[in-house]
Tab-separated table of C-alpha atoms in Angstrom:
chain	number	residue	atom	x	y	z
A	1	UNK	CA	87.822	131.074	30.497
A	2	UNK	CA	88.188	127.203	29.378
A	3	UNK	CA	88.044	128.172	25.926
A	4	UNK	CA	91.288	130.698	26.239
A	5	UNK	CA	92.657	128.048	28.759
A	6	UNK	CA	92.613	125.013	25.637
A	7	UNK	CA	95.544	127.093	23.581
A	8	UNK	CA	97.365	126.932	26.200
A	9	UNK	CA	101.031	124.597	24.811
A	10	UNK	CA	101.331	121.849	26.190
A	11	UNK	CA	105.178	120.636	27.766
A	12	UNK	CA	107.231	120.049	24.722
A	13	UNK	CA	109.393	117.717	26.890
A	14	UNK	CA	107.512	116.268	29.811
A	15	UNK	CA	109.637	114.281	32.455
A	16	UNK	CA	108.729	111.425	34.027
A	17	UNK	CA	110.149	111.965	37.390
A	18	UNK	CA	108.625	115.341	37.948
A	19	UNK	CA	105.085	113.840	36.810
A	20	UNK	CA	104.957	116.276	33.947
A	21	UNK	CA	101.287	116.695	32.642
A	22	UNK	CA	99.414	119.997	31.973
A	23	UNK	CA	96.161	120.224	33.934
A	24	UNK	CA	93.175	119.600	31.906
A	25	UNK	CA	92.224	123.378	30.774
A	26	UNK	CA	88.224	122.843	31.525
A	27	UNK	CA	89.289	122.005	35.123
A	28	UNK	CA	91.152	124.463	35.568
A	29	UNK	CA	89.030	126.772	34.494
A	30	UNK	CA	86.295	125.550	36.512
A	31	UNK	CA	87.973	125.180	39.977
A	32	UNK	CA	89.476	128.736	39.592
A	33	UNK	CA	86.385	130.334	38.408
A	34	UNK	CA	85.238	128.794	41.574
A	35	UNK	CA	87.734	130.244	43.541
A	36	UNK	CA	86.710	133.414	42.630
A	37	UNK	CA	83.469	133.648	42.876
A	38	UNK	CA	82.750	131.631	45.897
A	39	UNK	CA	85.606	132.790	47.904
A	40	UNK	CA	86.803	136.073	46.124
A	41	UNK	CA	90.256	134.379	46.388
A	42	UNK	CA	91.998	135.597	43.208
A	43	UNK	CA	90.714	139.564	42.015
A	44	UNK	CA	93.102	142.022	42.537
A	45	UNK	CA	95.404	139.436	44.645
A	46	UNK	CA	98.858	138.860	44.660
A	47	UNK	CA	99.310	134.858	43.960
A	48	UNK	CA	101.434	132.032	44.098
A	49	UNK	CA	101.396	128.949	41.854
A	50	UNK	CA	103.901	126.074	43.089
A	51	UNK	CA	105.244	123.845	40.257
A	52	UNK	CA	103.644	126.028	37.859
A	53	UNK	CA	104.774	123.487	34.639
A	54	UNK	CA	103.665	124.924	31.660
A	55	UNK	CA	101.398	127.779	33.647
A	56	UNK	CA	97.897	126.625	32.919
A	57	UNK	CA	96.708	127.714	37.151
A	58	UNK	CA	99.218	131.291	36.144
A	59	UNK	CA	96.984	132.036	33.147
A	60	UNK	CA	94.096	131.022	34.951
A	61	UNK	CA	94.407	133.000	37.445
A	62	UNK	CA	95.385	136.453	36.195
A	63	UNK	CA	92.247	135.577	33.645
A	64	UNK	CA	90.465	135.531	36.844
A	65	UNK	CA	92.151	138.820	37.848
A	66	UNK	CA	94.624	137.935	40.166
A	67	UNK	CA	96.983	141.405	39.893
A	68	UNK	CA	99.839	139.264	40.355
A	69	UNK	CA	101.075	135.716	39.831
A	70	UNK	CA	104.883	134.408	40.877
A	71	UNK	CA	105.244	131.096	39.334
A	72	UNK	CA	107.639	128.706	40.323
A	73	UNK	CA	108.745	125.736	38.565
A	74	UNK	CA	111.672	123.453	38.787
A	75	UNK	CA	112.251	122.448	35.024
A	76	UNK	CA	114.407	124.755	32.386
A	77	UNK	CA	111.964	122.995	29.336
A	78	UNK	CA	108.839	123.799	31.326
A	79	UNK	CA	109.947	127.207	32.085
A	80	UNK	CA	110.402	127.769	28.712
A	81	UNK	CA	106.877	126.158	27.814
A	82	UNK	CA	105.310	128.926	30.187
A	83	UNK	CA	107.164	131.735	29.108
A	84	UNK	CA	106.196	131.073	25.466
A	85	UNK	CA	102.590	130.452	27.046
A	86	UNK	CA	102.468	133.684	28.510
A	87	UNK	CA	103.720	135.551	25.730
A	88	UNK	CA	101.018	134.563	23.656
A	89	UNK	CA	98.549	135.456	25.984
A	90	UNK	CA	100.502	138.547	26.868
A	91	UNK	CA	100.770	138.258	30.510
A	92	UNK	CA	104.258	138.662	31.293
A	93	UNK	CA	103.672	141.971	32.768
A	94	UNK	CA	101.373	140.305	35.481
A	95	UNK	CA	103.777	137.241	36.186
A	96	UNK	CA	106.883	136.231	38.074
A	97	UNK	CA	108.848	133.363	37.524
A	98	UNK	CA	111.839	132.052	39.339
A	99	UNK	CA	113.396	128.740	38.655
A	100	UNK	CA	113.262	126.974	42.583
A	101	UNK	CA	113.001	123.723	44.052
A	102	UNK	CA	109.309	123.565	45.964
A	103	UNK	CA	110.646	121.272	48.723
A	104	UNK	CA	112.894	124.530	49.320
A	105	UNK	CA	111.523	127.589	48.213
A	106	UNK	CA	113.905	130.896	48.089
A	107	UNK	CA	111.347	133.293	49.451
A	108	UNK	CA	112.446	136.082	52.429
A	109	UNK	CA	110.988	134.731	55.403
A	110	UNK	CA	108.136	137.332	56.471
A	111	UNK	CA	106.587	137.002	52.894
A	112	UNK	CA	103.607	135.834	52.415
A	113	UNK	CA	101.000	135.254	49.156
A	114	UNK	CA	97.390	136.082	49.501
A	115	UNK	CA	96.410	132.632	47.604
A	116	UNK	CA	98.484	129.890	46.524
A	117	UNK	CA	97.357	127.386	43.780
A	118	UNK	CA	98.597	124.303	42.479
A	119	UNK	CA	98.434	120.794	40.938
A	120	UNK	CA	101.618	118.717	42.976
A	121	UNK	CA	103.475	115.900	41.853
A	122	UNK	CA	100.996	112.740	43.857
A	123	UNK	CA	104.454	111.192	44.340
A	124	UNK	CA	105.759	108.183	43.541
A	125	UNK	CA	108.150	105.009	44.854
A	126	UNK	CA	111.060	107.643	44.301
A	127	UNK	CA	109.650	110.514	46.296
A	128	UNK	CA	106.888	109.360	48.560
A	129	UNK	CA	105.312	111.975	50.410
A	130	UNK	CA	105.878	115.080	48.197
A	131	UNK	CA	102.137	115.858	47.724
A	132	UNK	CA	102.059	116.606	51.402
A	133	UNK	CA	105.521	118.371	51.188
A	134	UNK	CA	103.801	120.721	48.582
A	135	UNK	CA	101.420	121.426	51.121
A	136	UNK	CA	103.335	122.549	53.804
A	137	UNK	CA	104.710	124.501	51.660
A	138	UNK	CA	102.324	126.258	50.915
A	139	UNK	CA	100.480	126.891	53.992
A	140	UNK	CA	103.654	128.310	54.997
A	141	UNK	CA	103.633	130.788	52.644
A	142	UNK	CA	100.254	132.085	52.511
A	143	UNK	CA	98.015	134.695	54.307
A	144	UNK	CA	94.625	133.485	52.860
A	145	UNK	CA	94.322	130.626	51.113
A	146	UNK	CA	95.532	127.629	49.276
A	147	UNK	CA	93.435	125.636	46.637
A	148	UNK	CA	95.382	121.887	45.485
A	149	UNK	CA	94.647	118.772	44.020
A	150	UNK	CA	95.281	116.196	46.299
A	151	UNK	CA	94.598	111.775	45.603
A	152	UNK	CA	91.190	111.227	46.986
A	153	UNK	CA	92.670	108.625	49.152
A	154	UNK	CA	94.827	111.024	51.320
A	155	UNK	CA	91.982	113.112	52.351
A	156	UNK	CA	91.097	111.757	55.362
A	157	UNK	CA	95.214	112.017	56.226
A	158	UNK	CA	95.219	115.499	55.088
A	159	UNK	CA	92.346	116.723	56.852
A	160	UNK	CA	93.602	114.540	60.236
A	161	UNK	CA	96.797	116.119	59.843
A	162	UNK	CA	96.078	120.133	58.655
A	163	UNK	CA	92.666	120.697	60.216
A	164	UNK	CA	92.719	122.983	63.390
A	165	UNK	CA	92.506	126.199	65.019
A	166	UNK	CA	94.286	127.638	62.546
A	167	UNK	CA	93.439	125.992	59.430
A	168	UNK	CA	90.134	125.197	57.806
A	169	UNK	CA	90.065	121.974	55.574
A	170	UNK	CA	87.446	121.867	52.544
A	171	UNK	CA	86.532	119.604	49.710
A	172	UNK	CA	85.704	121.120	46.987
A	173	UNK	CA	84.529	119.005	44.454
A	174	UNK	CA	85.952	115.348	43.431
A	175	UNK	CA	86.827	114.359	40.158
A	176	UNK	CA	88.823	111.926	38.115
A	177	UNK	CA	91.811	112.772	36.702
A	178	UNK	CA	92.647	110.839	33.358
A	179	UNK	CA	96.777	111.146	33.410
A	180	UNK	CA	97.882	110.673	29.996
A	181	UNK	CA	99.912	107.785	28.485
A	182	UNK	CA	103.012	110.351	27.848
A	183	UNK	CA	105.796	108.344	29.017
A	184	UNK	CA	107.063	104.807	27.437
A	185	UNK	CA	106.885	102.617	30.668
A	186	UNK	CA	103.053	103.232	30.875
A	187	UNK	CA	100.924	100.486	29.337
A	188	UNK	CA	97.871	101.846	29.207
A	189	UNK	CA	96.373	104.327	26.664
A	190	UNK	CA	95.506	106.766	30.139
A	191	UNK	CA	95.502	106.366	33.867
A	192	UNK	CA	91.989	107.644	36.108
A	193	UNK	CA	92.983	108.443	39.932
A	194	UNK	CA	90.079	109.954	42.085
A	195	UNK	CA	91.217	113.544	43.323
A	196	UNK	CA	89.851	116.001	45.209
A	197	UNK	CA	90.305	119.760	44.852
A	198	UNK	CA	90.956	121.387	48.136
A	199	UNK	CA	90.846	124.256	50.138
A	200	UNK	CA	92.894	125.088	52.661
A	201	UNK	CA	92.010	128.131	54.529
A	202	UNK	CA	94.253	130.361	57.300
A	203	UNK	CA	92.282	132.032	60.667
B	1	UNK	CA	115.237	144.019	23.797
B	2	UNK	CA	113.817	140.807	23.066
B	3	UNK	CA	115.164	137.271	22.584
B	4	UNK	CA	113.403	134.676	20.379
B	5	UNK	CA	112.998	130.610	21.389
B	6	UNK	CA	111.226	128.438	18.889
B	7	UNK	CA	108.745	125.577	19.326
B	8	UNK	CA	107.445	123.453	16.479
B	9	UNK	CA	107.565	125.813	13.285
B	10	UNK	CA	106.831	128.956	15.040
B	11	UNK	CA	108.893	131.610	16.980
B	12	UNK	CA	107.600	132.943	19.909
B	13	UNK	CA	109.254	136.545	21.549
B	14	UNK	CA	109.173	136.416	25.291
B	15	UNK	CA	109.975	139.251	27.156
B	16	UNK	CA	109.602	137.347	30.976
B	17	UNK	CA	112.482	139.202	32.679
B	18	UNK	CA	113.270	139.598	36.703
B	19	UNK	CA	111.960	142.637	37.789
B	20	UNK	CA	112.564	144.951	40.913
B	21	UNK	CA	109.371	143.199	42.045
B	22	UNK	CA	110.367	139.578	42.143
B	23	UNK	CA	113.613	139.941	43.307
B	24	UNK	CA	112.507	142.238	46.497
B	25	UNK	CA	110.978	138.176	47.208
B	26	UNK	CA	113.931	136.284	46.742
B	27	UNK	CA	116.310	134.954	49.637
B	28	UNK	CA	119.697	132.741	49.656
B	29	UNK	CA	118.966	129.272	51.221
B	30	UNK	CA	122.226	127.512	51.352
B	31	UNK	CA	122.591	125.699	54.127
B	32	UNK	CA	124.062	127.153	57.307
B	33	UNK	CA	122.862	130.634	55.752
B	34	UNK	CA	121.042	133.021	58.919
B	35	UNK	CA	119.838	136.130	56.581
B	36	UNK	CA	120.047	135.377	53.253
B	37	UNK	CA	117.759	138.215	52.043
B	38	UNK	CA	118.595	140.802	49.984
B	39	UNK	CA	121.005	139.223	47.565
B	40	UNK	CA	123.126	141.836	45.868
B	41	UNK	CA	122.495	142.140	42.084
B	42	UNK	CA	124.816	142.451	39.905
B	43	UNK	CA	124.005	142.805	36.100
B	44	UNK	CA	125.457	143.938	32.976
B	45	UNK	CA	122.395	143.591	30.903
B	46	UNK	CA	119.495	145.649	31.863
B	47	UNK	CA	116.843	146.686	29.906
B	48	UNK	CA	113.223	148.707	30.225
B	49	UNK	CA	110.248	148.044	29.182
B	50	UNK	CA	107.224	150.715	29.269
B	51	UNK	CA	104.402	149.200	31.672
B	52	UNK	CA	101.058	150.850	32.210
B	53	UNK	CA	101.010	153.019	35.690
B	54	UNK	CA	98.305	151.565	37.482
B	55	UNK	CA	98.861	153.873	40.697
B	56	UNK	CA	96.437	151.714	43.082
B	57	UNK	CA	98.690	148.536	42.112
B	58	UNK	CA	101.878	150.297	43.263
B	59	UNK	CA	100.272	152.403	46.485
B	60	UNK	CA	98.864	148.354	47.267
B	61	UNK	CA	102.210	146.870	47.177
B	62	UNK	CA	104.249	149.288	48.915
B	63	UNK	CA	103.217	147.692	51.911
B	64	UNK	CA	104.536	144.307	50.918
B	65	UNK	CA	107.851	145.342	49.863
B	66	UNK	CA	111.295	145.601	52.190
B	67	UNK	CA	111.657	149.062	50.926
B	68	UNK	CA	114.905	149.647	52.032
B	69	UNK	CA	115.947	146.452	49.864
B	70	UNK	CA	114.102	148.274	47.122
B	71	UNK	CA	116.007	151.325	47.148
B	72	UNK	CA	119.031	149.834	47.320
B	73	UNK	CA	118.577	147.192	44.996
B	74	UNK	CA	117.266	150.283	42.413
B	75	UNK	CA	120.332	152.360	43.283
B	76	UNK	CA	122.899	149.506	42.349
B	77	UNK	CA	121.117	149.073	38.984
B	78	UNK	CA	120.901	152.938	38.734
B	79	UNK	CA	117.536	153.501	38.752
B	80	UNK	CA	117.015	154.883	41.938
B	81	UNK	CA	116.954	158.136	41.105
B	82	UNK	CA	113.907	159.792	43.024
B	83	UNK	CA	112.427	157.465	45.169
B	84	UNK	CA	112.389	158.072	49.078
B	85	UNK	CA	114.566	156.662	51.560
B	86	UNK	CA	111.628	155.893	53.922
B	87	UNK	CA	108.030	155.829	52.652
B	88	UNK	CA	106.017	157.969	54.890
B	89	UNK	CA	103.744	156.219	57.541
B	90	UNK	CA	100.062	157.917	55.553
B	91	UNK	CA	98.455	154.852	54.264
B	92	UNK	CA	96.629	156.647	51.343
B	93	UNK	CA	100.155	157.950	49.825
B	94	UNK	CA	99.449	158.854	46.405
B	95	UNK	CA	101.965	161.837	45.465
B	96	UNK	CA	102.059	160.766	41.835
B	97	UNK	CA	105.147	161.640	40.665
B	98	UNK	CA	106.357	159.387	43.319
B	99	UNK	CA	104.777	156.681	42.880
B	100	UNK	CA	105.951	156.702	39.060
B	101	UNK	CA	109.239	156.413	40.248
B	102	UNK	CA	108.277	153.453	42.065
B	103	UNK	CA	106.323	152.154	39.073
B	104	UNK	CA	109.377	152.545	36.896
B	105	UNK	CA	112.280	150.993	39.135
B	106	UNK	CA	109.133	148.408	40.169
B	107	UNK	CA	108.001	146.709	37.276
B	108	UNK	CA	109.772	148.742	33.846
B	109	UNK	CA	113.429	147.618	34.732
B	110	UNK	CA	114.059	144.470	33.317
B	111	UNK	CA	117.484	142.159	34.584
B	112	UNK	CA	118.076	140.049	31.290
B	113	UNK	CA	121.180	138.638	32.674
B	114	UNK	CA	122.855	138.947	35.722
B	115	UNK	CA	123.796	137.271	39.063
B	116	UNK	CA	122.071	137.340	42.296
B	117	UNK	CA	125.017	137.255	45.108
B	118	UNK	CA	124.516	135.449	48.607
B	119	UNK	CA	124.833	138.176	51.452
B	120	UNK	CA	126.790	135.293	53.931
B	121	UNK	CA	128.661	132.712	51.178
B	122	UNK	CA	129.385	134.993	48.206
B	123	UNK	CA	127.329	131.633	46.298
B	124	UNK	CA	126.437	133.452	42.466
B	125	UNK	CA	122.911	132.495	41.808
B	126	UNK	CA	122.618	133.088	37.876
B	127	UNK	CA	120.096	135.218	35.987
B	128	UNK	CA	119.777	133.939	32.613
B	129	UNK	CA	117.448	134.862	30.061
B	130	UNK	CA	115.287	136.335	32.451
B	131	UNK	CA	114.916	134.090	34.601
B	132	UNK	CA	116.403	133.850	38.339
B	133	UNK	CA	118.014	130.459	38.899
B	134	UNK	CA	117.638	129.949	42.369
B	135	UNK	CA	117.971	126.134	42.507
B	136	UNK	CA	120.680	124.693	45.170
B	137	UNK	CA	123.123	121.891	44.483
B	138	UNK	CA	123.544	118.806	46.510
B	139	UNK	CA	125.642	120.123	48.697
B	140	UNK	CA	124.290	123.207	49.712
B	141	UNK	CA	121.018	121.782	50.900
């Protein structure tokens, strides 16, 4: 899986303010092999990746067997980035995309994904709280369950705030991410932030 | 048909285009809209591409679809030819022909460019190159 999940491009034109990065392809490939075979989350499913970017969760998951994956992403340059991405692997027949703003998806309202997965925006001094926004999207949307990357120092706020009757609240596994130097105004060669990867599970 | 985008010193052919599938999903969210589901496509460049039948793929997603939206959505790109105006309650449906109607209008029509028309404000969202557009502007959020 990680080894199909390294030719995957990378964004040709990463923007700052929509904290453009592709997630690291052995990740990936480890936290949705995980979703699979722990949780049986993505065979034969019909998923959802939010912010899809440059579709390295999309490819994941239909390598994973997910029977379908609607991908939406905000960007025209990333869009195209996935599209050429899927081309090469040859998955457009599995995959939906539609250009959409997260914070406002255009989905009817009774539907509903069996698994959502994504890698949000953290947010920054511009849009504060859009990592949680992300979220709430996505519970919204989804019958089973939703698997995100979250800073490790919201957990305890995410867990206070989702955790209930109705939803289950897991960590997965932490790790560091190591963000890129990509954009000019970053001084250092890369960035580490603690993250978790987490599960979110309906009923 | 297939269009060709370049990156670096390579072309790439993608063939991602909205299908019957996707757009059974999609909904108007302008603000002030009640029911903005089905938008009414309109397209003068449609195209199909061959797709493998996998008939326990399309008896699965019956279920999920607004069938009627289907139908009607199929009938204004013409390709509705065959396919039932009600699916019949029998969970295990698998008349064949049938469902290779489905699979055909489903996933083998192809909207290349096009417009996806609000139900309450008339608003045009655009197709283009394959891709619905479906992003609002200041104003309409």
């Amino acid at each position: 899986l990680e080894s199909y999940l390294q030719d995957v491009q990378q964004f040709s034109s990463p923007k700052m303010h929509l904290e453009q990065y592709p997630t690291d392809p052995h990740l990936a490939a480890s936290v949705l092999f995980t979703a699979e075979s722990s949780y049986g989350d993505l065979q034969g499913k019909h998923v959802l990746d939010l912010g899809a970017g440059c579709g390295m969760l999309t490819i994941g998951c239909v390598l994973m067997g997910a029977e379908q994956v609607t991908a939406v992403e905000l960007d025209k340059d990333a869009i195209r980035n996935l599209e050429e991405n899927l081309a090469e692997m040859e998955m457009e027949e599995m995959c939906g995309v539609v250009q959409a703003d997260v914070t406002s998806l255009p989905f009817r309202d009774n539907l509903q994904f069996d698994t959502v997965v994504m890698n949000p925006p953290f947010g920054t001094k511009q849009n504060e709280g859009i990592d949680m926004v992300f979220l709430e999207a996505a519970l919204s949307r989804c019958r089973g369950a939703v698997y995100s990357f979250h800073k490790s120092s919201t957990r305890d706020y995410i867990v206070n705030r989702f955790e209930s009757d109705d939803y289950k609240v897991e960590v997965i596994a932490e790790m560091r991410f190591q963000i890129p130097k990509m954009y000019k105004v970053h001084r250092k060669k890369e960035v580490f932030v603690d993250v978790d990867f987490i599960r979110i599970s309906a009923g | 048909v297939v269009s060709t985008q370049s990156t670096g010193n390579y072309f790439i052919q993608t063939n991602l285009r909205m299908k019957l599938l996707t757009h059974n999903m999609l909904k108007s969210h302008c603000k002030g809209v009640v029911n903005g589901f089905p938008l009414k496509i309109t397209s003068n460049q449609v195209d199909v591409k061959e797709i493998e039948f996998n008939p326990d793929f399309i008896s699965r997603m019956l279920s999920r679809l607004d069938w009627t939206v289907f139908v009607q959505s199929a009938n204004l790109l013409g390709v509705g030819e065959g396919l039932p105006d009600m699916l019949p309650e029998d969970q295990d449906f698998d008349d064949e022909d049938v469902l290779k109607k489905i699979h055909h209008a489903l996933l083998e029509v192809e909207v290349i460019e096009g417009e996806l028309e609000c139900p309450e404000t008339g608003r045009k969202f655009p197709i283009s190159k394959g891709i619905p557009d479906l992003r609002l502007n200041e104003d309409e959020k």
